[in-house]
Coordinates of C-alpha atoms in Angstrom, one line a residue:
A12 CA 360.9 110.4 328.3
L13 CA 361.2 106.6 328.0
R14 CA 358.1 106.0 330.1
R15 CA 356.1 108.4 327.9
K16 CA 357.3 106.6 324.8
N17 CA 356.2 103.2 326.1
R18 CA 352.8 104.6 327.1
S19 CA 352.1 105.9 323.6
R20 CA 353.0 102.5 322.1
M21 CA 350.6 100.8 324.5
E22 CA 347.8 103.2 323.4
E23 CA 348.5 102.5 319.7
N24 CA 348.2 98.8 320.4
V25 CA 344.8 99.3 322.1
V26 CA 343.5 101.3 319.2
R27 CA 344.7 98.7 316.8
N28 CA 342.9 95.9 318.7
R29 CA 339.6 97.9 318.4
R30 CA 339.5 97.7 314.6
H31 CA 336.7 95.8 312.9
N32 CA 337.3 92.1 312.1
V33 CA 335.3 90.1 309.6
T34 CA 333.4 87.1 311.0
E35 CA 332.6 83.9 309.1
N36 CA 329.1 85.2 308.2
G37 CA 330.6 88.2 306.4
N38 CA 329.5 90.7 309.1
S39 CA 331.9 93.1 310.8
K40 CA 332.2 93.1 314.6
E41 CA 334.1 95.5 316.8
V42 CA 336.4 93.6 319.1
T43 CA 337.9 95.4 322.0
S44 CA 340.4 92.8 323.3
G45 CA 342.1 95.5 325.3
R46 CA 339.2 95.6 327.8
P47 CA 339.2 93.0 330.5
D48 CA 335.4 92.1 330.1
R49 CA 336.0 91.3 326.4
P50 CA 332.7 93.0 325.2
Y51 CA 330.9 91.3 322.3
H52 CA 327.8 93.5 321.8
R53 CA 327.3 96.4 319.5
Q54 CA 324.4 98.7 318.7
C55 CA 322.3 97.3 315.8
E56 CA 318.7 96.7 314.6
S57 CA 317.0 93.3 314.3
L58 CA 316.8 92.0 310.7
F59 CA 313.0 92.3 310.5
S60 CA 313.1 95.9 311.5
S61 CA 312.7 98.4 308.7
R62 CA 315.9 100.3 309.9
S63 CA 318.1 97.3 309.6
G64 CA 318.5 97.6 305.8
F65 CA 318.1 93.9 305.4
H66 CA 316.1 92.7 302.4
N67 CA 317.1 89.2 301.5
Y68 CA 314.1 87.0 302.4
R69 CA 314.7 84.4 299.7
G70 CA 314.8 81.5 302.1
L71 CA 311.4 82.4 303.6
L72 CA 310.1 82.7 300.0
N73 CA 311.3 79.2 299.3
D74 CA 309.6 78.0 302.5
C75 CA 306.3 79.5 301.3
I76 CA 306.7 77.8 297.9
I77 CA 307.3 74.5 299.6
L78 CA 304.2 74.9 301.9
L79 CA 302.2 75.9 298.8
I80 CA 303.3 72.8 297.0
L81 CA 302.5 70.6 300.0
S82 CA 299.1 72.1 300.5
N83 CA 298.1 71.7 296.9
S84 CA 299.5 68.2 296.8
K85 CA 297.1 67.4 299.7
N86 CA 294.2 68.9 297.7
V87 CA 295.2 66.8 294.7
A88 CA 295.4 63.6 296.8
T89 CA 292.0 64.4 298.3
N90 CA 290.5 65.0 294.9
L91 CA 291.8 61.7 293.5
Y92 CA 290.6 59.8 296.6
K93 CA 287.2 61.3 296.5
Y94 CA 286.5 61.4 292.7
G95 CA 289.0 59.0 291.2
I96 CA 290.6 59.8 287.8
R97 CA 288.0 61.8 285.8
I98 CA 290.4 62.9 283.0
N99 CA 289.3 61.6 279.7
P100 CA 291.2 63.0 276.6
L101 CA 288.8 61.2 274.3
S102 CA 285.9 63.4 275.5
W103 CA 287.9 66.5 274.5
G104 CA 288.1 65.3 270.9
M105 CA 284.5 64.3 270.9
F106 CA 283.6 67.7 272.1
L107 CA 285.2 69.3 269.0
V108 CA 283.0 67.2 266.8
G109 CA 279.9 67.8 268.9
H110 CA 279.4 64.2 270.1
G111 CA 277.7 63.6 266.8
N112 CA 275.3 66.5 267.4
P113 CA 274.6 68.4 264.2
R114 CA 274.4 71.7 266.2
V115 CA 278.2 71.8 266.3
L116 CA 278.1 72.2 262.5
I117 CA 276.3 75.5 263.0
S118 CA 279.1 76.8 265.2
W119 CA 281.7 75.8 262.6
G120 CA 279.5 77.4 259.9
L121 CA 279.4 80.7 261.8
F122 CA 283.2 80.6 262.1
F123 CA 283.8 80.1 258.4
L124 CA 281.0 82.6 257.4
S125 CA 282.7 85.3 259.5
F126 CA 285.6 85.5 257.0
L127 CA 283.2 87.2 254.6
Y128 CA 283.1 90.3 256.8
P129 CA 286.7 91.4 256.1
L130 CA 286.1 91.0 252.4
L131 CA 282.9 93.1 252.7
A132 CA 284.9 95.8 254.7
L133 CA 287.6 95.8 251.9
K134 CA 285.0 96.2 249.1
L135 CA 283.4 99.1 250.9
E136 CA 286.7 100.9 251.2
Q137 CA 287.5 100.3 247.6
F138 CA 284.2 101.6 246.4
T139 CA 284.6 104.7 248.6
V140 CA 288.1 105.5 247.2
K141 CA 286.8 105.1 243.6
G142 CA 283.9 107.5 244.4
H143 CA 281.1 105.0 244.0
I144 CA 279.7 105.6 247.5
T145 CA 280.0 108.6 249.8
S146 CA 281.8 108.6 253.2
R147 CA 278.4 109.0 254.9
A148 CA 277.0 105.9 253.1
L149 CA 280.2 104.0 254.0
F150 CA 279.8 104.9 257.7
M151 CA 276.2 103.6 257.7
M152 CA 277.1 100.4 255.9
Q153 CA 280.0 99.8 258.3
F154 CA 277.8 100.4 261.3
I155 CA 275.3 97.8 259.9
M156 CA 278.1 95.3 259.3
L157 CA 279.5 95.8 262.8
F158 CA 276.1 95.5 264.4
F159 CA 275.5 92.3 262.3
I160 CA 278.8 90.8 263.5
L161 CA 277.7 91.0 267.1
T162 CA 274.0 90.1 266.8
F163 CA 273.9 87.4 264.1
P164 CA 275.7 84.7 266.2
V165 CA 273.6 85.6 269.2
G166 CA 270.4 84.9 267.2
V167 CA 271.8 81.6 265.9
T168 CA 272.9 80.6 269.4
F169 CA 269.4 81.1 270.8
V170 CA 267.5 79.6 267.9
W171 CA 269.7 76.4 267.6
E172 CA 270.3 76.2 271.4
S173 CA 274.0 75.7 271.1
G174 CA 276.0 74.5 274.1
P175 CA 277.6 77.1 276.4
V176 CA 281.2 76.3 275.5
E177 CA 280.8 76.2 271.7
S178 CA 278.7 79.4 271.9
F179 CA 281.4 81.1 274.0
L180 CA 284.1 80.2 271.4
V181 CA 282.0 81.5 268.5
L182 CA 281.1 84.7 270.3
M183 CA 284.7 85.2 271.3
W184 CA 285.9 85.0 267.7
H185 CA 283.2 87.4 266.6
T186 CA 284.1 89.8 269.3
V187 CA 287.8 89.8 268.2
L188 CA 286.6 90.2 264.6
W189 CA 284.4 93.2 265.6
L190 CA 287.4 94.9 267.3
K191 CA 289.6 94.3 264.3
M192 CA 287.0 95.6 261.8
V193 CA 286.5 98.8 263.9
S194 CA 290.3 99.4 263.8
Y195 CA 290.4 98.6 260.0
A196 CA 287.6 101.1 259.3
Q197 CA 288.9 103.8 261.5
V198 CA 292.5 103.7 260.2
N199 CA 291.4 103.6 256.6
M200 CA 289.2 106.6 257.4
W201 CA 292.2 108.5 258.7
C202 CA 294.3 107.6 255.7
R203 CA 291.5 108.4 253.3
E204 CA 291.0 111.9 254.7
D205 CA 294.7 112.7 254.3
Y206 CA 294.7 111.1 250.8
L207 CA 291.7 113.2 249.6
A208 CA 293.2 116.3 251.2
G209 CA 296.4 115.8 249.3
K210 CA 298.6 115.3 252.4
K211 CA 301.6 113.0 251.9
D212 CA 303.3 110.8 254.5
K213 CA 306.9 112.0 254.7
T214 CA 308.0 108.7 256.2
C215 CA 306.6 106.7 253.3
E216 CA 308.3 109.1 250.8
K217 CA 311.7 108.4 252.4
D218 CA 311.2 104.6 252.4
D219 CA 309.9 103.2 249.1
S220 CA 309.2 99.8 250.7
L221 CA 306.4 101.1 252.8
V222 CA 302.8 100.8 251.6
H223 CA 300.8 103.9 250.8
Y224 CA 297.1 104.4 250.9
P225 CA 295.1 103.2 248.9
D226 CA 297.6 100.5 247.9
N227 CA 296.8 98.6 251.1
L228 CA 293.3 97.9 249.9
Y229 CA 293.6 94.3 248.8
A230 CA 292.5 90.9 250.2
K231 CA 295.9 89.7 251.3
D232 CA 296.4 92.7 253.5
V233 CA 293.1 92.5 255.3
Y234 CA 293.2 88.8 255.9
Y235 CA 296.8 89.1 257.2
F236 CA 295.4 91.5 259.7
C237 CA 292.6 89.1 260.6
F238 CA 295.1 86.4 261.6
A239 CA 297.8 88.6 263.1
P240 CA 298.0 88.7 266.9
T241 CA 296.9 92.3 267.2
L242 CA 293.7 94.3 267.2
C243 CA 295.1 97.6 265.8
Y244 CA 295.4 97.9 262.1
E245 CA 298.4 99.5 260.3
L246 CA 299.4 99.8 256.7
N247 CA 302.9 98.6 257.5
F248 CA 303.3 96.1 260.3
P249 CA 306.8 95.4 261.6
R250 CA 308.1 92.1 260.2
S251 CA 310.7 89.7 261.4
P252 CA 313.4 88.7 258.9
K253 CA 312.6 85.0 258.9
I254 CA 310.6 82.2 260.6
R255 CA 312.6 80.5 263.4
K256 CA 311.7 76.9 263.1
I257 CA 313.0 75.8 266.5
F258 CA 311.1 78.7 268.2
L259 CA 307.9 77.8 266.3
I260 CA 308.1 74.1 267.3
R261 CA 308.5 75.0 270.9
R262 CA 305.5 77.3 270.9
V263 CA 303.4 74.6 269.1
L264 CA 304.4 72.0 271.7
E265 CA 303.7 74.4 274.5
T266 CA 300.3 75.2 273.2
V267 CA 299.3 71.6 272.8
F268 CA 300.6 70.6 276.2
L269 CA 299.2 73.5 278.1
M270 CA 295.7 73.2 276.5
N271 CA 295.6 69.6 277.6
V272 CA 296.7 70.6 281.1
V273 CA 293.9 73.2 281.3
L274 CA 291.3 70.7 280.2
A275 CA 292.6 68.1 282.7
I276 CA 292.4 70.5 285.6
C277 CA 288.9 71.6 284.5
Q278 CA 287.7 68.0 284.2
Q279 CA 289.4 66.6 287.3
W280 CA 289.3 69.5 289.8
L281 CA 287.2 72.4 288.7
M282 CA 284.0 70.7 287.5
P283 CA 283.5 68.5 290.6
T284 CA 284.0 71.6 292.8
V285 CA 281.4 73.6 290.8
L286 CA 278.9 70.8 290.8
N287 CA 279.3 70.3 294.6
S288 CA 278.5 73.9 295.1
I289 CA 274.9 73.5 293.9
Q290 CA 273.6 72.1 297.2
P291 CA 275.0 74.9 299.4
F292 CA 273.3 77.4 297.1
K293 CA 270.2 75.4 297.2
E294 CA 270.2 75.5 301.0
M295 CA 271.7 79.0 301.2
A296 CA 274.3 77.7 303.6
Y297 CA 276.5 80.8 303.7
T298 CA 279.4 79.2 305.5
K299 CA 279.5 76.4 303.0
I300 CA 279.3 78.9 300.2
I301 CA 282.3 80.7 301.4
E302 CA 284.2 77.4 301.8
R303 CA 283.3 76.6 298.2
V304 CA 284.5 80.0 297.0
L305 CA 287.9 79.4 298.6
L306 CA 288.1 75.8 297.3
L307 CA 287.2 76.9 293.8
A308 CA 289.8 79.7 293.9
I309 CA 292.7 77.3 293.7
P310 CA 291.9 75.4 290.5
N311 CA 290.4 78.4 288.8
H312 CA 293.4 80.6 289.5
L313 CA 295.7 77.8 288.3
M314 CA 293.8 77.5 285.1
W315 CA 293.8 81.2 284.6
L316 CA 297.6 81.5 285.0
I317 CA 298.2 78.5 282.6
S318 CA 295.7 79.9 280.1
F319 CA 297.4 83.3 280.2
Y320 CA 300.8 81.8 279.4
C321 CA 299.2 79.5 276.7
I322 CA 297.3 82.2 274.9
F323 CA 299.4 85.4 275.4
H324 CA 302.8 83.7 275.1
S325 CA 302.6 80.4 273.3
M326 CA 299.7 80.9 270.9
F327 CA 300.4 84.6 270.1
N328 CA 304.1 84.0 269.5
M329 CA 303.2 80.9 267.4
S330 CA 300.9 83.0 265.2
A331 CA 303.4 85.9 265.1
E332 CA 306.2 83.6 264.0
V333 CA 304.2 82.0 261.2
L334 CA 303.2 85.5 259.9
R335 CA 306.6 87.0 260.7
F336 CA 304.8 89.6 262.8
G337 CA 307.5 91.7 264.5
D338 CA 305.8 93.3 267.5
R339 CA 305.8 90.6 270.2
E340 CA 304.8 92.8 273.2
F341 CA 301.6 90.9 274.1
Y342 CA 301.9 91.5 277.8
K343 CA 304.0 93.4 280.4
D344 CA 304.9 92.6 284.0
W345 CA 301.3 92.8 285.2
W346 CA 302.2 90.5 288.2
N347 CA 304.1 93.5 289.7
A348 CA 301.2 95.9 289.3
Y349 CA 300.3 97.7 292.5
T350 CA 297.1 99.4 291.1
I351 CA 294.1 97.9 289.3
S352 CA 294.5 100.4 286.4
G353 CA 298.1 99.3 286.1
F354 CA 297.1 95.7 285.9
W355 CA 294.4 96.2 283.2
S356 CA 296.9 98.2 281.1
M357 CA 299.6 95.6 281.3
W358 CA 298.1 92.1 281.2
N359 CA 296.4 92.3 277.8
I360 CA 298.4 94.7 275.6
P361 CA 296.4 94.1 272.3
V362 CA 293.1 95.0 274.0
H363 CA 294.7 97.9 275.9
R364 CA 296.2 99.4 272.8
W365 CA 292.8 99.1 270.9
A366 CA 290.9 100.7 273.7
Y367 CA 293.4 103.6 274.0
R368 CA 293.8 104.2 270.3
H369 CA 290.2 103.6 269.0
F370 CA 288.0 104.5 272.0
Y371 CA 289.8 106.5 274.7
N372 CA 291.6 108.9 272.4
P373 CA 288.6 109.7 270.2
L374 CA 286.6 110.5 273.3
R375 CA 289.3 112.8 274.6
S376 CA 289.7 114.5 271.2
R377 CA 285.9 115.3 271.2
G378 CA 286.2 117.1 274.5
C379 CA 285.3 114.4 277.0
N380 CA 287.1 114.6 280.4
K381 CA 289.4 111.9 281.5
P382 CA 287.1 110.3 284.2
F383 CA 284.3 110.0 281.7
A384 CA 286.6 108.5 279.1
V385 CA 288.0 106.0 281.6
F386 CA 284.5 105.0 282.7
S387 CA 283.4 104.6 279.1
V388 CA 286.3 102.2 278.4
F389 CA 285.5 100.1 281.4
A390 CA 281.8 100.1 280.5
L391 CA 282.6 98.8 277.0
S392 CA 284.8 96.1 278.5
A393 CA 282.1 95.2 281.0
F394 CA 279.6 95.0 278.1
F395 CA 281.8 92.5 276.2
H396 CA 282.4 90.4 279.4
E397 CA 278.7 90.1 280.0
Y398 CA 278.1 89.5 276.3
L399 CA 280.6 86.5 276.4
V400 CA 279.0 85.0 279.5
S401 CA 275.2 85.7 279.4
I402 CA 274.6 84.8 275.8
P403 CA 276.2 81.3 276.0
L404 CA 274.3 80.6 279.3
R405 CA 271.2 82.2 277.7
M406 CA 270.5 84.3 280.8
L407 CA 271.1 88.0 281.6
R408 CA 272.3 88.5 285.2
M409 CA 274.9 91.3 284.8
W410 CA 277.4 89.8 287.3
A411 CA 280.3 90.1 284.8
F412 CA 279.2 93.7 284.0
V413 CA 279.1 94.6 287.7
G414 CA 282.4 92.9 288.3
M415 CA 284.1 95.0 285.7
I416 CA 282.5 98.3 286.7
S417 CA 283.5 97.6 290.3
Q418 CA 287.1 97.8 289.2
L419 CA 286.8 101.5 289.0
P420 CA 286.3 102.2 292.7
L421 CA 288.9 99.5 293.5
G422 CA 291.3 101.3 291.2
I423 CA 290.7 104.5 293.0
V424 CA 291.6 102.8 296.3
T425 CA 294.7 101.2 295.0
S426 CA 295.9 104.5 293.4
H427 CA 296.2 106.0 296.9
P428 CA 299.8 106.7 297.8
F429 CA 299.4 104.5 301.0
M430 CA 298.5 101.5 298.8
R431 CA 301.4 101.7 296.5
G432 CA 303.9 98.9 296.7
Q433 CA 303.3 95.6 298.4
I434 CA 299.9 96.4 299.8
G435 CA 298.5 97.5 296.4
N436 CA 300.0 94.4 294.7
A437 CA 298.4 92.2 297.3
I438 CA 295.0 93.8 296.7
V439 CA 295.4 93.3 292.9
W440 CA 296.2 89.6 293.4
T441 CA 293.4 89.1 295.9
S442 CA 290.9 90.6 293.4
I443 CA 292.2 88.3 290.7
I444 CA 292.1 85.1 292.9
L445 CA 288.7 85.6 294.6
G446 CA 286.8 87.8 292.0
Q447 CA 286.5 85.1 289.4
P448 CA 285.3 82.3 291.7
I449 CA 282.6 84.5 293.2
A450 CA 281.4 85.4 289.7
I451 CA 281.4 81.8 288.6
L452 CA 279.3 80.7 291.7
M453 CA 276.9 83.6 291.2
Y454 CA 276.2 82.5 287.6
L455 CA 276.1 78.9 288.8
H456 CA 273.4 79.8 291.3
D457 CA 271.3 81.6 288.7
Y458 CA 271.9 78.9 286.1
Y459 CA 270.8 76.2 288.6
W460 CA 267.5 78.0 289.5
L461 CA 266.8 78.8 285.8
N462 CA 267.4 75.3 284.4
W463 CA 267.1 72.8 287.3
A464 CA 265.3 74.2 290.3
V465 CA 262.2 75.1 288.3
H466 CA 262.0 71.6 287.0
E467 CA 262.4 70.1 290.5
V468 CA 259.7 72.4 291.9
A469 CA 257.3 71.4 289.0
R470 CA 258.1 67.7 289.5
N471 CA 257.4 68.0 293.3
V472 CA 254.1 69.8 292.7
T473 CA 253.1 67.1 290.3
M474 CA 253.9 64.3 292.7
A475 CA 252.0 66.2 295.5
T476 CA 248.9 66.5 293.4

C-alpha cells in the first residue's frame, strides 16, 4: 500500500511538470521535464501561414515606410542635382495677376459676373410663386440659364485665348455653380409643388425656427448656399453654435502652407518630368514612355494626396467654420475602399450626394433600371472631366471621358467576391496612382503635336525649300 501511494505521488509530479509555462516572449510552451530527452518542440504553424492567427505586421510596415522615404529622398536628390532649385514663389503671385497680361482680367471678370446667376435664379423663383410666370416658362428659363453657365465661359476662353490654368479655374467654378443651381431649382420645385398643393411640412410645424417655403426666397439664402461647402440645397442647413477661432486659424494656415507645397512640387518635380516626356513621345520610344509614366506617378500622386487634404479638409472646413455650416462630412475612409464604386462614393461626398439626389434618384423614379442609371451618372461625370480638361487645352481628345467610363468595367471586376479585401484595395490604389499619369501624358502627346510639332514640321519644310 505504501508503494502504491508513492507511485501515485510520482505521477502527480510528472503531470504538474507538464503544465504550460510562460516564456519571456509571452508565448506558452509545454515543458515536459519528466522526460529524459527534455523535449522542446510543439506542433504549431509558421507566422506567415494563414492558420497561425498572427496578424501583427507593424514592424514590416515601418520597414516599407522607411524604404519609401529613402527611395523618394533619392529622387529628390537626383532632381535637385539635375535641375537645381526651380521653386520661385514670386512667379506664383505673378501668375495671379497674369504677368501683366490683360487677359487675366477677363478671367476675373467671368468670376465676378457669375454671381449674377444665383440672383437670376432667385428672381425666377419669386416670379413663379407670385404667379407672374408659369412653371413651364420657369423650366425653359432655367434651362437657358444653366446652358449659358456652361457655354459662356467656353466661348470667352476660345475668343480671348486664355491660358490653360486660368481657364481651368474659371471653368471649375462655373461647373460648381451649375451643380448648385440645378440643386437650387430642383429643391424649390419640390417645395413649390407641395406649397401649391396645400401640403404642410409637419417637421416645420413643430419647430418654429425652421424656414418654410417660400420664406427661403431671398438673396442672403441663395448666396449662403453659393459659398457653403455643399452642392445640395436645403431650406434649413445644420448650423454650428459658434465660430471656433483656433480651429479656423489652423485651417487657414494649413490651406496656405499646403497650397505652397503643391505649387513647389509642381514647379520643382512635376513640370521637368512632363517636359522631358516630350522627346520619348516624339520618337515613340515605348520603353522610355513607360519609364516616364512611372516617374511621373510619384510627384503626381503626392500632389493629388496633398491637394485632397488641402481642399476637402482644410478649405472646406475653413469655409464651413466661417459660415457655421454644421455638416462636415466631406469625405469618408476612401483609402480603405476595395471596390471602384466604393471609392467614388466615399472620396468626394458633396459630388456623390448631388449625383445620387439630383440625377440617380430622378432616373430611378422615372423607371430607369439601375445599370442604366449608374452608367448615366458616370457618363455625366466623364463629360465634366473632359469639359475641364479639353476646353482649357483647346483640344478635344476624350481621354478623360474614356478614363471615367473605363471605371465601370473596372468596378465590375473589383466587385467580384474574390477581389474583396486587400486585392481589391490594391487595384483601387493602382488605378489612382497610374491612371492619372497615363492621362496626363496622353494629353501632353496630343498637345505637343497640336501646338509644337506642326510648327516644327512647317519650319523644316521651309528650310528645305
